[in-house]
XYZ file of C-alpha atoms in Angstrom:
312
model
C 0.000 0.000 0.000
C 1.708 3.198 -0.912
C 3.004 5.746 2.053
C 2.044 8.608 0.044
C 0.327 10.405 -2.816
C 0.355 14.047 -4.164
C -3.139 15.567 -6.016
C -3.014 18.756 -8.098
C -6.751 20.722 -7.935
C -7.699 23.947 -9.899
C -9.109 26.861 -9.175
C -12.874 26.928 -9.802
C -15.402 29.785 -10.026
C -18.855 29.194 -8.423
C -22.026 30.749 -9.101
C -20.987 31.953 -12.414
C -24.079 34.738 -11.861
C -27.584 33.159 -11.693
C -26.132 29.266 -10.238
C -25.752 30.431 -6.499
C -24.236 27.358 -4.631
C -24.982 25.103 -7.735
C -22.961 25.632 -10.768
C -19.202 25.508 -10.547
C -16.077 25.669 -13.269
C -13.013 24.488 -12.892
C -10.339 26.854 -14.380
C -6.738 26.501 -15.453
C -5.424 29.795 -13.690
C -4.203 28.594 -10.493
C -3.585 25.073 -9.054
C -3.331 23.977 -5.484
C -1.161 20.691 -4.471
C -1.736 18.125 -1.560
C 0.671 15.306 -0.319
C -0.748 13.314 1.997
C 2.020 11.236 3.853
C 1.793 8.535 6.714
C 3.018 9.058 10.363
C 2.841 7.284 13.248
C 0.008 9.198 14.855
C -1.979 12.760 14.490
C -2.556 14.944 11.583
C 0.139 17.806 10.906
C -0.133 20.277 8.062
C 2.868 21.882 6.830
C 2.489 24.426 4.280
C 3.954 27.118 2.046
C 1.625 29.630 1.899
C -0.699 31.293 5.282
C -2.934 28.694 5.866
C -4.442 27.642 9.662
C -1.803 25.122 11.261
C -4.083 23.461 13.409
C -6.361 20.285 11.114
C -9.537 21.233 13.247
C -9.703 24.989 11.507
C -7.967 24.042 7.947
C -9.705 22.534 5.116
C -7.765 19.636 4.212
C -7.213 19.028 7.878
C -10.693 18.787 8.531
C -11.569 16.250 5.716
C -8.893 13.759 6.650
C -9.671 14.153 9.873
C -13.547 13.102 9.252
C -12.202 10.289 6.814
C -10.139 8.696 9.696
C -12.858 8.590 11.619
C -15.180 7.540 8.978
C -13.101 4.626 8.187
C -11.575 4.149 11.375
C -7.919 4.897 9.873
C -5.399 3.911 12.610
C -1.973 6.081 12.680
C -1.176 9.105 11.687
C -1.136 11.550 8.368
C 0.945 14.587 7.758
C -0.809 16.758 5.231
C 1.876 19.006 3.045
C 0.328 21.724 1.297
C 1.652 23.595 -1.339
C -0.415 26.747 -1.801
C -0.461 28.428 -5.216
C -4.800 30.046 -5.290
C -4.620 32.811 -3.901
C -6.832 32.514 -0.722
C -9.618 34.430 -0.059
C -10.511 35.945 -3.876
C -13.262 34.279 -4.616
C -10.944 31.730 -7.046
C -12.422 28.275 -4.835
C -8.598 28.066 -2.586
C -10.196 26.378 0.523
C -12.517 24.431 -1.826
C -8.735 23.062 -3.801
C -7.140 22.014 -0.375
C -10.114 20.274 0.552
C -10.344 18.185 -2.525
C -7.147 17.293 -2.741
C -7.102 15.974 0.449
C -10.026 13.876 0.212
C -8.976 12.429 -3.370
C -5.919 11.699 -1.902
C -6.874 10.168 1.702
C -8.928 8.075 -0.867
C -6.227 6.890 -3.064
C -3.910 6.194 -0.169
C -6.074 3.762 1.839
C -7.431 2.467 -1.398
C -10.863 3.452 -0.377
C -12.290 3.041 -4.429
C -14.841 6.123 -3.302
C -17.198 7.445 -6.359
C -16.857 11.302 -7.080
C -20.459 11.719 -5.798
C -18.841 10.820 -2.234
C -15.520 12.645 -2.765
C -17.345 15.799 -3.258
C -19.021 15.115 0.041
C -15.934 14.596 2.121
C -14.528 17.471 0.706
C -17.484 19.441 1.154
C -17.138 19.465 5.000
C -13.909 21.234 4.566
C -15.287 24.006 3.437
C -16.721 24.386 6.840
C -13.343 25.957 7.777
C -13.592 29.098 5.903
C -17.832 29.686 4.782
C -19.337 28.398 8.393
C -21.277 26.025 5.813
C -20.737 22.640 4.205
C -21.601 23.705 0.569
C -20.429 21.997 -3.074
C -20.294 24.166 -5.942
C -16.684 24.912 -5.872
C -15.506 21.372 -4.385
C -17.622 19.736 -7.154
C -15.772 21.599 -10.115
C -12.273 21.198 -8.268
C -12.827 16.985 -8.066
C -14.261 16.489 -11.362
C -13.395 19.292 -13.393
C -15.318 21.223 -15.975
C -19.073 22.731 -15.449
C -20.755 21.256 -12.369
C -24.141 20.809 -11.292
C -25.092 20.353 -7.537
C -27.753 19.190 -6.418
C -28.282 17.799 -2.756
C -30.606 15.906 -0.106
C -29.525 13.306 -1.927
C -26.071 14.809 -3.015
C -26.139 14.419 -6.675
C -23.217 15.760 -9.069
C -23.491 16.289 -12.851
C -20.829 17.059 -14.938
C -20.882 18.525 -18.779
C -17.764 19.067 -20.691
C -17.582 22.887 -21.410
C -17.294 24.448 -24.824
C -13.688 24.166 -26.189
C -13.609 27.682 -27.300
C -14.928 29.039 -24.156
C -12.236 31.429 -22.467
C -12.569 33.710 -19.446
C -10.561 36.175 -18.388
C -10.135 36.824 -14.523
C -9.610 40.085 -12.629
C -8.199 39.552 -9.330
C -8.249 43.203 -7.125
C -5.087 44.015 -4.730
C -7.400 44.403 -2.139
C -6.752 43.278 1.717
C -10.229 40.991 2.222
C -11.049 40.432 5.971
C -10.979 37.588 7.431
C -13.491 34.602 7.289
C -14.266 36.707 4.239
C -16.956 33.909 2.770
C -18.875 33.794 6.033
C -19.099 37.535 6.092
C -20.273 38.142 2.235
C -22.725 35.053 2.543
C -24.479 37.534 5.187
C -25.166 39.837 2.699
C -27.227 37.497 0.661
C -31.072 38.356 0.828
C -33.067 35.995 3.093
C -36.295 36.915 0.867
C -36.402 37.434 -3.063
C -39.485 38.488 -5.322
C -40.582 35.878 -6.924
C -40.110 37.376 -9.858
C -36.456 37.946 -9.713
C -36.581 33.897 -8.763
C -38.283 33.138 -12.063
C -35.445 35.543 -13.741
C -32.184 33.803 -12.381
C -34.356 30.301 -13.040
C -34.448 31.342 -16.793
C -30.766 32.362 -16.871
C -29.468 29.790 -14.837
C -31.606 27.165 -17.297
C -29.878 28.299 -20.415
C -26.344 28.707 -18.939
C -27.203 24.367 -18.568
C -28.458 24.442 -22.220
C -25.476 26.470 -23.204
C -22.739 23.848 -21.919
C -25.269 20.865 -22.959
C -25.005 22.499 -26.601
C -21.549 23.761 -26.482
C -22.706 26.876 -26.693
C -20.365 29.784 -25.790
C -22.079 32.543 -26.569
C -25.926 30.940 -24.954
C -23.059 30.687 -21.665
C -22.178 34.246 -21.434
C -25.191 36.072 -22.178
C -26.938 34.066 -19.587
C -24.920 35.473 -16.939
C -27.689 37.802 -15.403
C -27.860 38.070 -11.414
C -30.317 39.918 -9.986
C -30.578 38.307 -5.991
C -26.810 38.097 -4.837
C -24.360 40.010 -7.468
C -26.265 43.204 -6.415
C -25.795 42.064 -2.678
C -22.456 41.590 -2.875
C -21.075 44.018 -5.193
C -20.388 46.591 -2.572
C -17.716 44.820 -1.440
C -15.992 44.898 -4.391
C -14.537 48.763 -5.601
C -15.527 49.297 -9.159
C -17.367 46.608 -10.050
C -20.129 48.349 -11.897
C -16.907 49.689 -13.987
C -14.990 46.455 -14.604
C -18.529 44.650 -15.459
C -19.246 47.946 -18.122
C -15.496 48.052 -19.658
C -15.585 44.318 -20.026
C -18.915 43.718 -21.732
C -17.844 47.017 -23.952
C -14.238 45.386 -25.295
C -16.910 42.384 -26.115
C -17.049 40.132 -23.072
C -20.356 38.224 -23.473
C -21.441 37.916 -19.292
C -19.567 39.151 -16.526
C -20.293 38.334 -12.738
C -18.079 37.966 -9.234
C -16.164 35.241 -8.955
C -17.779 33.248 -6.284
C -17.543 35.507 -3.157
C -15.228 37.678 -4.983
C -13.459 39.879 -4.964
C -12.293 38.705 -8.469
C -14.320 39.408 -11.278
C -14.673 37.246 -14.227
C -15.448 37.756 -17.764
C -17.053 35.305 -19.990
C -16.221 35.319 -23.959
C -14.950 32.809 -27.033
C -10.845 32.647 -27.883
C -11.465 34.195 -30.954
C -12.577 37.721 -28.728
C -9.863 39.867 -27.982
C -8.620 38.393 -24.418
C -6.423 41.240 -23.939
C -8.802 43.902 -24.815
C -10.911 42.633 -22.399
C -8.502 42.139 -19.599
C -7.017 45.756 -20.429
C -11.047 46.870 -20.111
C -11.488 44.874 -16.396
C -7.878 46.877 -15.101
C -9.185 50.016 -16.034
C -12.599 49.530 -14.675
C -10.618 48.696 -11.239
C -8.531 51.934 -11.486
C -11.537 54.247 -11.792
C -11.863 52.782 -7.855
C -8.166 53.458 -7.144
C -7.398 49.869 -7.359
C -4.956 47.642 -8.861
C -5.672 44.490 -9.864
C -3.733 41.089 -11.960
C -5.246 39.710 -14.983
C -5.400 36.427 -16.430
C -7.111 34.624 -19.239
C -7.692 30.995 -18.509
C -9.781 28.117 -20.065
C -12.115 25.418 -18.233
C -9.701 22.767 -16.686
C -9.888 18.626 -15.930
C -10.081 18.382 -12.284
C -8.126 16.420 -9.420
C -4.891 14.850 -10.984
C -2.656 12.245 -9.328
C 0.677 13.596 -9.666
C 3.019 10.701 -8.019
C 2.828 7.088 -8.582
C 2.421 5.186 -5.113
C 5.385 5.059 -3.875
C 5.297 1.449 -2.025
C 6.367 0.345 2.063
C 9.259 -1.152 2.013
């Protein structure tokens, strides 16, 4: 049985406007990396980026530690985490870690778990950073491309994106607060007209038909939010700007990455990327804010990197 494994997860956006904590995309910007090693006894996280020490208040540390005691795992783990999503924009970083660990707790004990139930284990982890178990941007980090979540029972469906589809990312140099998810999930309206339901029903049902049909254009024009984007846009300097610029250098649907503060913006590779990214920066700097650009492409999801490297 091997001693340890390494899994590389991507970056994932959730929402992507109308699919609030249902639809999630896994993205080729940024990449997180987990080795899970065995010890004699306890769970230790080392790490190269700021990330919580202690496994009961990290991600990855808090699905391994639910695994062991799920399947009464004997011994120890030491969980190395190598730290490359920027945490805390909106980009699915705690949602990576937590993947990775539970794909990798899998494939070390040889557990042969479906990704319906690797999305669940990973889904606790997210505990550590939202104050809720919730599966949009674990779902998209374990299985890659456009994901569907449904739950009660948990249910994941996966659709290969468009291969033309690009989007281009604007991350803001902005200090976010801490337990930044938890906070901007409090801004989300506890009541909505019904009307603006039926709205975000209609968009969210042809961003579905647009990946079904490989549709890139159907995808970005049904990016229309109308319950949380205007709930959580004041958190984010010069959104209305970046969202303008964007669609006006030919973006076809722009929205917050996840909890943001990252903005994305939706179009085909034959658009002009740059233009577009140019269009987001500016947008930022009418608000006195730098931001990093990057155009990226949907993304397979978690990848074995080592071989099992076998007890001697």
């Amino acid at each position: 049985m091997a001693s340890s494994i390494t899994v590389r997860t991507p970056a994932s956006i959730a929402n992507l406007g109308p699919g609030f904590d249902v639809f999630g995309l896994a993205v080729n910007a940024f990449y997180d990396e987990v080795t899970l090693r065995k010890t004699k006894s306890g769970i230790t996280i080392i790490s190269n980026g700021s990330v919580p020490s202690n496994p009961h208040s990290n991600t990855a540390g808090i699905v391994v530690g639910n695994m062991k005691r799920r399947f009464k795992i004997n011994g120890g783990i030491e969980i190395a985490i190598r730290k490359m999503i920027p945490p805390g924009f909106g980009m699915g970083s705690s949602a990576a870690s937590a993947a990775a660990a539970a794909v990798a707790f899998d494939r070390l004990f040889r557990l042969g778990l479906d990704s319906t139930a690797l999305v669940e284990f990973a889904g606790v982890g997210e505990k550590a950073s939202a104050g809720t178990v919730h599966y949009d941007n674990v779902a998209a980090a374990v299985c890659g491309g456009f994901t569907i979540v449904r739950t009660d029972p948990l249910d994941v469906i996966m659709l290969d994106p468009p291969a033309d589809l690009r989007i281009c990312i604007a991350v803001p140099k902005l200090d976010v607060p801490k337990k930044k998810t938890r906070k901007s999930r409090k801004l989300i309206p506890k009541q909505v007209r019904f009307s603006d339901h039926i709205a975000n029903l209609s968009n969210a049902s042809a961003m579905v038909a647009g990946f079904a049909q490989k549709d890139s254009d159907l995808i970005g024009s049904s990016i229309h939010d109308i319950i949380v984007e205007p709930a959580r846009m004041r958190m984010i300097p010069g959104f209305s700007k970046v969202k303008d610029y964007a669609l006006k250098a030919g973006a076809t649907g722009v929205t917050i990455s996840g909890a943001g503060p990252s903005v994305v913006a939706f179009s085909k590779k034959s658009a002009d990327l740059e233009k577009i990214s140019t269009a987001m920066a500016k947008g930022f700097a009418t608000a006195g804010t730098k931001c990093m650009t990057i155009v990226c492409k949907p993304t397979k999801g978690a990848d074995i990197r080592n071989k099992a490297k076998a007890i001697l």
